[in-house]
Amino acid sequence: MPPELLALAGADLLSSADLSAAETLALLQLAAAIKRGDSRPRLDGRVLGLIFTKASTRTRVSFTVAMARLGGQTVDLNPAVTQVGRGEPIEDTARVLSRYVDALAIRTFAQADLEHYAKAASIPVLNALTDLEHPCQALADYLTLQENFGQLEGLTLAYVGDGNNVAHSLLLSGALLGVNVRIGCPGGFEPDAAVLAQARALAGGRCRVEVLADPRAAVSGAQAIYTDVWASMGQEQEQSDREKAFEGFCLNQELLNAADPAAIVLHCLPAHRGEEISAEVLEGPASRIFDQAENRLHAQQALLAALLGATP
Ligand code: CP
Ligand code: NVA
């Protein structure tokens, strides 16, 4: 295990900003080595509990397969079949589960609930998506950029769409990695002001953090163009209002033409073809979307190996 990652054993990952720049980079390097087959960390006999209050395909399956490949296993603590769904306090649940499993990956709505679990638990707690952040996604996303461009520092990633959880983690990890991050979004859908301020502080003048209302200006000259759904889980009732607000923000071929000619296209998935991204761009030659989905598995193996203190 690289020295930057040894210190992470036992830590939580609640936000992308919980990692330092050196730790983020070291995790990406370890993920790339695991993907190449050059590193095979072991977590034999260790167990990761999954508490998922929202639907998931990629995160749930990639955590399950990551643990299996590391020699451990997962236990599905679906709130509908545990006392979690009947309102047992987080405080008690976290303390009990800490006696059974070695770490918890939690997907829920409020970041405060995730923080509550982490405070009460004596084991690492990982953010598997909240309304505020999606740090595991950002690790896979920057791994995808790294394998396409080599050096990350100095690249520009343009995220076009809602200033949501995915955008927040891209901002924070991007700032740590020296990637310029531009958010192109309609007024009223900007990223959280506190997250923007945090990203600017982390960037420390090494890279730029910008918010633009014009999608064309946002993607201009960028090496990676990213989008996500306009209505996230929990915002389904806002779908039709959001479709109107985001008119002109679809990542289609015309918008992609304003980017760097070698630009790649990313989307965390699931995607709504014809809304935030055209089918042509999603399936087109610039798309790295399915490599990106695969990279969830490699990035999370690296993350689990570090947080659970794997043997090399
Ligand atoms: N990108 C992502 O987190 O997908 P899932 O919701 O399927 O886990
Ligand atoms: N922003 C989306 C991401 C899904 C992976 C959501 O929260 O629903």
PDB file of C-alpha atoms in Angstrom, residues 34-154:
ATOM      1  CA  ILE A  34      -5.546  -2.823  -9.670  1.00  0.00           C
ATOM      2  CA  LYS A  35      -7.189  -2.439 -13.097  1.00  0.00           C
ATOM      3  CA  ARG A  36      -3.938  -3.407 -14.864  1.00  0.00           C
ATOM      4  CA  GLY A  37      -3.525  -6.399 -12.548  1.00  0.00           C
ATOM      5  CA  ASP A  38      -0.307  -4.994 -11.054  1.00  0.00           C
ATOM      6  CA  SER A  39      -1.709  -4.692  -7.527  1.00  0.00           C
ATOM      7  CA  ARG A  40      -3.858  -7.258  -5.710  1.00  0.00           C
ATOM      8  CA  PRO A  41      -4.666  -5.984  -2.214  1.00  0.00           C
ATOM      9  CA  ARG A  42      -6.478  -8.456   0.077  1.00  0.00           C
ATOM     10  CA  LEU A  43      -9.356  -8.016   2.494  1.00  0.00           C
ATOM     11  CA  ASP A  44      -9.876 -11.717   3.241  1.00  0.00           C
ATOM     12  CA  GLY A  45     -12.803 -12.374   5.533  1.00  0.00           C
ATOM     13  CA  ARG A  46     -13.762  -8.695   5.842  1.00  0.00           C
ATOM     14  CA  VAL A  47     -17.409  -7.654   5.478  1.00  0.00           C
ATOM     15  CA  LEU A  48     -18.914  -4.442   4.084  1.00  0.00           C
ATOM     16  CA  GLY A  49     -22.517  -3.620   5.036  1.00  0.00           C
ATOM     17  CA  LEU A  50     -24.658  -1.873   2.408  1.00  0.00           C
ATOM     18  CA  ILE A  51     -27.415   0.450   3.634  1.00  0.00           C
ATOM     19  CA  PHE A  52     -29.117   1.787   0.506  1.00  0.00           C
ATOM     20  CA  THR A  53     -32.182   3.977   1.045  1.00  0.00           C
ATOM     21  CA  LYS A  54     -32.289   4.875  -2.663  1.00  0.00           C
ATOM     22  CA  ALA A  55     -32.129   2.709  -5.806  1.00  0.00           C
ATOM     23  CA  SER A  56     -28.728   1.792  -7.251  1.00  0.00           C
ATOM     24  CA  THR A  57     -27.260  -0.451  -9.919  1.00  0.00           C
ATOM     25  CA  ARG A  58     -23.627   0.639 -10.366  1.00  0.00           C
ATOM     26  CA  THR A  59     -22.771   1.568  -6.784  1.00  0.00           C
ATOM     27  CA  ARG A  60     -24.416  -1.458  -5.199  1.00  0.00           C
ATOM     28  CA  VAL A  61     -22.987  -3.972  -7.673  1.00  0.00           C
ATOM     29  CA  SER A  62     -19.515  -2.413  -7.880  1.00  0.00           C
ATOM     30  CA  PHE A  63     -19.176  -2.425  -4.075  1.00  0.00           C
ATOM     31  CA  THR A  64     -20.344  -6.051  -3.947  1.00  0.00           C
ATOM     32  CA  VAL A  65     -17.990  -7.195  -6.692  1.00  0.00           C
ATOM     33  CA  ALA A  66     -15.114  -5.066  -5.337  1.00  0.00           C
ATOM     34  CA  MET A  67     -15.372  -6.792  -1.942  1.00  0.00           C
ATOM     35  CA  ALA A  68     -15.572 -10.227  -3.608  1.00  0.00           C
ATOM     36  CA  ARG A  69     -12.444  -9.503  -5.674  1.00  0.00           C
ATOM     37  CA  LEU A  70     -10.614  -8.364  -2.538  1.00  0.00           C
ATOM     38  CA  GLY A  71     -11.501 -11.639  -0.786  1.00  0.00           C
ATOM     39  CA  GLY A  72     -14.240 -10.190   1.410  1.00  0.00           C
ATOM     40  CA  GLN A  73     -18.000  -9.978   1.122  1.00  0.00           C
ATOM     41  CA  THR A  74     -20.976  -7.654   1.492  1.00  0.00           C
ATOM     42  CA  VAL A  75     -24.168  -7.939   3.506  1.00  0.00           C
ATOM     43  CA  ASP A  76     -27.264  -6.194   2.175  1.00  0.00           C
ATOM     44  CA  LEU A  77     -28.828  -4.157   4.957  1.00  0.00           C
ATOM     45  CA  ASN A  78     -31.777  -2.998   2.870  1.00  0.00           C
ATOM     46  CA  PRO A  79     -33.770  -0.646   5.128  1.00  0.00           C
ATOM     47  CA  ALA A  80     -37.008  -2.352   4.021  1.00  0.00           C
ATOM     48  CA  VAL A  81     -35.982  -5.633   5.669  1.00  0.00           C
ATOM     49  CA  THR A  82     -34.077  -4.320   8.681  1.00  0.00           C
ATOM     50  CA  GLN A  83     -35.270  -2.274  11.653  1.00  0.00           C
ATOM     51  CA  VAL A  84     -33.727   0.786   9.920  1.00  0.00           C
ATOM     52  CA  GLY A  85     -36.904   1.073   7.827  1.00  0.00           C
ATOM     53  CA  ARG A  86     -39.038   0.971  11.005  1.00  0.00           C
ATOM     54  CA  GLY A  87     -37.213   3.908  12.514  1.00  0.00           C
ATOM     55  CA  GLU A  88     -34.609   2.343  14.824  1.00  0.00           C
ATOM     56  CA  PRO A  89     -32.331   5.280  15.700  1.00  0.00           C
ATOM     57  CA  ILE A  90     -29.216   5.725  13.569  1.00  0.00           C
ATOM     58  CA  GLU A  91     -27.249   5.945  16.811  1.00  0.00           C
ATOM     59  CA  ASP A  92     -28.219   2.405  17.845  1.00  0.00           C
ATOM     60  CA  THR A  93     -28.068   0.908  14.350  1.00  0.00           C
ATOM     61  CA  ALA A  94     -24.554   2.234  13.767  1.00  0.00           C
ATOM     62  CA  ARG A  95     -23.255   0.927  17.102  1.00  0.00           C
ATOM     63  CA  VAL A  96     -24.774  -2.527  16.620  1.00  0.00           C
ATOM     64  CA  LEU A  97     -23.599  -2.880  13.016  1.00  0.00           C
ATOM     65  CA  SER A  98     -20.085  -1.846  14.092  1.00  0.00           C
ATOM     66  CA  ARG A  99     -20.003  -5.092  16.120  1.00  0.00           C
ATOM     67  CA  TYR A 100     -20.788  -7.221  13.038  1.00  0.00           C
ATOM     68  CA  VAL A 101     -19.262  -5.670   9.930  1.00  0.00           C
ATOM     69  CA  ASP A 102     -15.949  -3.969   9.090  1.00  0.00           C
ATOM     70  CA  ALA A 103     -17.319  -0.955   7.180  1.00  0.00           C
ATOM     71  CA  LEU A 104     -20.618   0.526   5.981  1.00  0.00           C
ATOM     72  CA  ALA A 105     -21.425   1.972   2.555  1.00  0.00           C
ATOM     73  CA  ILE A 106     -24.492   4.173   2.893  1.00  0.00           C
ATOM     74  CA  ARG A 107     -26.738   5.716   0.208  1.00  0.00           C
ATOM     75  CA  THR A 108     -29.281   8.080   1.659  1.00  0.00           C
ATOM     76  CA  PHE A 109     -30.872  11.526   1.290  1.00  0.00           C
ATOM     77  CA  ALA A 110     -29.486  13.836   3.985  1.00  0.00           C
ATOM     78  CA  GLN A 111     -25.731  14.254   4.385  1.00  0.00           C
ATOM     79  CA  ALA A 112     -26.510  14.850   8.086  1.00  0.00           C
ATOM     80  CA  ASP A 113     -27.825  11.268   8.402  1.00  0.00           C
ATOM     81  CA  LEU A 114     -24.625   9.914   6.877  1.00  0.00           C
ATOM     82  CA  GLU A 115     -22.587  12.033   9.301  1.00  0.00           C
ATOM     83  CA  HIS A 116     -24.731  10.746  12.164  1.00  0.00           C
ATOM     84  CA  TYR A 117     -23.928   7.125  11.188  1.00  0.00           C
ATOM     85  CA  ALA A 118     -20.223   7.968  10.973  1.00  0.00           C
ATOM     86  CA  LYS A 119     -20.212   9.643  14.375  1.00  0.00           C
ATOM     87  CA  ALA A 120     -21.921   6.719  16.106  1.00  0.00           C
ATOM     88  CA  ALA A 121     -20.071   3.931  14.252  1.00  0.00           C
ATOM     89  CA  SER A 122     -16.615   2.700  15.222  1.00  0.00           C
ATOM     90  CA  ILE A 123     -15.915   1.429  11.687  1.00  0.00           C
ATOM     91  CA  PRO A 124     -15.302   3.310   8.386  1.00  0.00           C
ATOM     92  CA  VAL A 125     -18.433   4.803   6.809  1.00  0.00           C
ATOM     93  CA  LEU A 126     -18.435   5.456   3.052  1.00  0.00           C
ATOM     94  CA  ASN A 127     -20.720   7.840   1.182  1.00  0.00           C
ATOM     95  CA  ALA A 128     -22.431   5.786  -1.540  1.00  0.00           C
ATOM     96  CA  LEU A 129     -24.367   8.965  -2.600  1.00  0.00           C
ATOM     97  CA  THR A 130     -26.292  11.540  -0.639  1.00  0.00           C
ATOM     98  CA  ASP A 131     -28.218  14.596  -1.831  1.00  0.00           C
ATOM     99  CA  LEU A 132     -24.996  16.571  -1.274  1.00  0.00           C
ATOM    100  CA  GLU A 133     -22.196  14.400  -2.680  1.00  0.00           C
ATOM    101  CA  HIS A 134     -21.145  11.306  -4.606  1.00  0.00           C
ATOM    102  CA  PRO A 135     -17.418  10.934  -3.808  1.00  0.00           C
ATOM    103  CA  CYS A 136     -17.020   7.344  -5.095  1.00  0.00           C
ATOM    104  CA  GLN A 137     -18.363   8.488  -8.460  1.00  0.00           C
ATOM    105  CA  ALA A 138     -15.838  11.337  -8.675  1.00  0.00           C
ATOM    106  CA  LEU A 139     -12.946   8.925  -8.042  1.00  0.00           C
ATOM    107  CA  ALA A 140     -14.059   6.758 -10.990  1.00  0.00           C
ATOM    108  CA  ASP A 141     -14.583   9.863 -13.131  1.00  0.00           C
ATOM    109  CA  TYR A 142     -11.069  11.224 -12.578  1.00  0.00           C
ATOM    110  CA  LEU A 143      -9.651   7.723 -13.063  1.00  0.00           C
ATOM    111  CA  THR A 144     -11.328   7.786 -16.491  1.00  0.00           C
ATOM    112  CA  LEU A 145      -9.797  11.189 -17.266  1.00  0.00           C
ATOM    113  CA  GLN A 146      -6.408   9.961 -16.079  1.00  0.00           C
ATOM    114  CA  GLU A 147      -6.484   6.935 -18.380  1.00  0.00           C
ATOM    115  CA  ASN A 148      -7.491   9.088 -21.351  1.00  0.00           C
ATOM    116  CA  PHE A 149      -5.128  12.023 -20.830  1.00  0.00           C
ATOM    117  CA  GLY A 150      -2.386  10.781 -18.487  1.00  0.00           C
ATOM    118  CA  GLN A 151      -1.701  13.931 -16.506  1.00  0.00           C
ATOM    119  CA  LEU A 152      -4.785  15.424 -14.784  1.00  0.00           C
ATOM    120  CA  GLU A 153      -3.359  18.761 -13.696  1.00  0.00           C
ATOM    121  CA  GLY A 154      -4.284  21.546 -16.101  1.00  0.00           C
TER     122      GLY A 154
END
